CSV table of C-alpha atoms in Angstrom, one decimal:
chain,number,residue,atom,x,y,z
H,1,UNK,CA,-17.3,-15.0,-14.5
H,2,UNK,CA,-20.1,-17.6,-15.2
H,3,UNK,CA,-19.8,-20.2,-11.9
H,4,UNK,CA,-21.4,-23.6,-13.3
H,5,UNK,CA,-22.3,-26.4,-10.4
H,6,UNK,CA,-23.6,-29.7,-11.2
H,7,UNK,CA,-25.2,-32.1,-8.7
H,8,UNK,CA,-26.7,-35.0,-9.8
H,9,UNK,CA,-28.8,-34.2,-12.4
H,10,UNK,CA,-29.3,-30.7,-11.6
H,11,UNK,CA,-27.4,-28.1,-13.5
H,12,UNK,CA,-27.4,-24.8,-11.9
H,13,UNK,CA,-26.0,-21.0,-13.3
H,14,UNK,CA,-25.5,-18.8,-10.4
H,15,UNK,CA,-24.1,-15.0,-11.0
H,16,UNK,CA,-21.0,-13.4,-9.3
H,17,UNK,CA,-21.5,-11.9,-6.1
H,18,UNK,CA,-21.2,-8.4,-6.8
H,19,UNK,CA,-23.1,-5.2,-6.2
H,20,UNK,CA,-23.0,-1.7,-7.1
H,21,UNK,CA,-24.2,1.4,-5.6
H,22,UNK,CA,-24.7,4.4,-6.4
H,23,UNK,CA,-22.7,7.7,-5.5
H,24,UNK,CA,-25.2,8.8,-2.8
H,25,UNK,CA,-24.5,5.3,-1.1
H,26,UNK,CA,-27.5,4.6,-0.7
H,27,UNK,CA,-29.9,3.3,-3.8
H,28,UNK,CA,-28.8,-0.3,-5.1
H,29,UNK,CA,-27.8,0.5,-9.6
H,30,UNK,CA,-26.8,-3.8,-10.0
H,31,UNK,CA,-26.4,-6.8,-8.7
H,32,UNK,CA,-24.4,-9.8,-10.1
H,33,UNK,CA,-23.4,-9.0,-13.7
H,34,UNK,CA,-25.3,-6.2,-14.6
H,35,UNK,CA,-23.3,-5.0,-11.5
H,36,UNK,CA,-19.8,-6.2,-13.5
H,37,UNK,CA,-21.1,-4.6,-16.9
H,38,UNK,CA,-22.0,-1.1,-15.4
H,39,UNK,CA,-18.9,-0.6,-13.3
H,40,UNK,CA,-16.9,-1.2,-16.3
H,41,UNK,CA,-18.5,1.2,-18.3
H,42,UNK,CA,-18.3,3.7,-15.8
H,43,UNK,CA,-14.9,2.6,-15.5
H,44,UNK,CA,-13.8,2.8,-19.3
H,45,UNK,CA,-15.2,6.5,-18.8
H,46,UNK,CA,-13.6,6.9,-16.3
H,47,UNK,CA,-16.8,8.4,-13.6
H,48,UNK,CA,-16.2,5.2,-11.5
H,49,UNK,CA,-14.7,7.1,-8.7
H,50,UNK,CA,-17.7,8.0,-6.2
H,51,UNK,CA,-19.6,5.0,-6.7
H,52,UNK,CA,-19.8,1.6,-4.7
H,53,UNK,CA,-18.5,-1.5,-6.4
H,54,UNK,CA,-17.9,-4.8,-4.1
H,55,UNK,CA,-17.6,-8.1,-5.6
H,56,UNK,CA,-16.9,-11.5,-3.7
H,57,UNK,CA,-18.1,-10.3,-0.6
H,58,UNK,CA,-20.3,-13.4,0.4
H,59,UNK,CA,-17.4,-15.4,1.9
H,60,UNK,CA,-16.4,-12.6,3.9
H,61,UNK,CA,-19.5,-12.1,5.4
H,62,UNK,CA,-20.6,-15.8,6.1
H,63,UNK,CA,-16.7,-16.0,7.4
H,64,UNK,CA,-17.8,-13.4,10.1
H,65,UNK,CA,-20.9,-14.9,11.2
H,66,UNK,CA,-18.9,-18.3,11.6
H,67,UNK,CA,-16.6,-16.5,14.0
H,68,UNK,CA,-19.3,-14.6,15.7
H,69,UNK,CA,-20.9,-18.1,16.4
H,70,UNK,CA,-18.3,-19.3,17.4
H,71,UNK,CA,-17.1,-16.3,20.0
H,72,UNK,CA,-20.3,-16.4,21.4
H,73,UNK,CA,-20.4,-20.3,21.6
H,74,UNK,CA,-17.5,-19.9,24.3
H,75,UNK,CA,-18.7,-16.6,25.8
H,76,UNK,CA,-16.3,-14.4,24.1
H,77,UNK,CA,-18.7,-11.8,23.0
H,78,UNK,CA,-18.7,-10.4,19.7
H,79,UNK,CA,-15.5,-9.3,17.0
């Protein structure tokens, strides 16, 4: 999916957030949409099962360091 944001003049292209790693969960194969086109090959081949594939994963990380900010803000410690 191609994610198109204007502002102003500016027109910018940004990729999805994905990433795939390999099977030994370790060495990064992709990012973005070479990440998308290399999981679905190995997919379509069906040698998808051992590797690493997480998409949309940005919001859930910035979500958690919202909340840790906020825990910590009121002296709740961490999640």
């Amino acid at each position: 999916m191609l994610h198109l944001k204007l502002n102003a003049t500016l027109l910018c292209c940004t990729g999805p957030t994905c990433i795939l790693i390999r099977p030994d969960g370790e060495t990064v194969e992709a990012f973005a949409f070479g990440a998308e086109t290399r999981y679905s090959e190995l997919s379509e081949n069906n040698e998808h099962k051992k590797w690493y594939y997480f998409r949309r994963f940005k919001m859930a990380i910035w979500k958690k360091v919202i909340r840790q900010r906020n825990l910590s803000r009121y002296g709740c410690g961490s999640l």
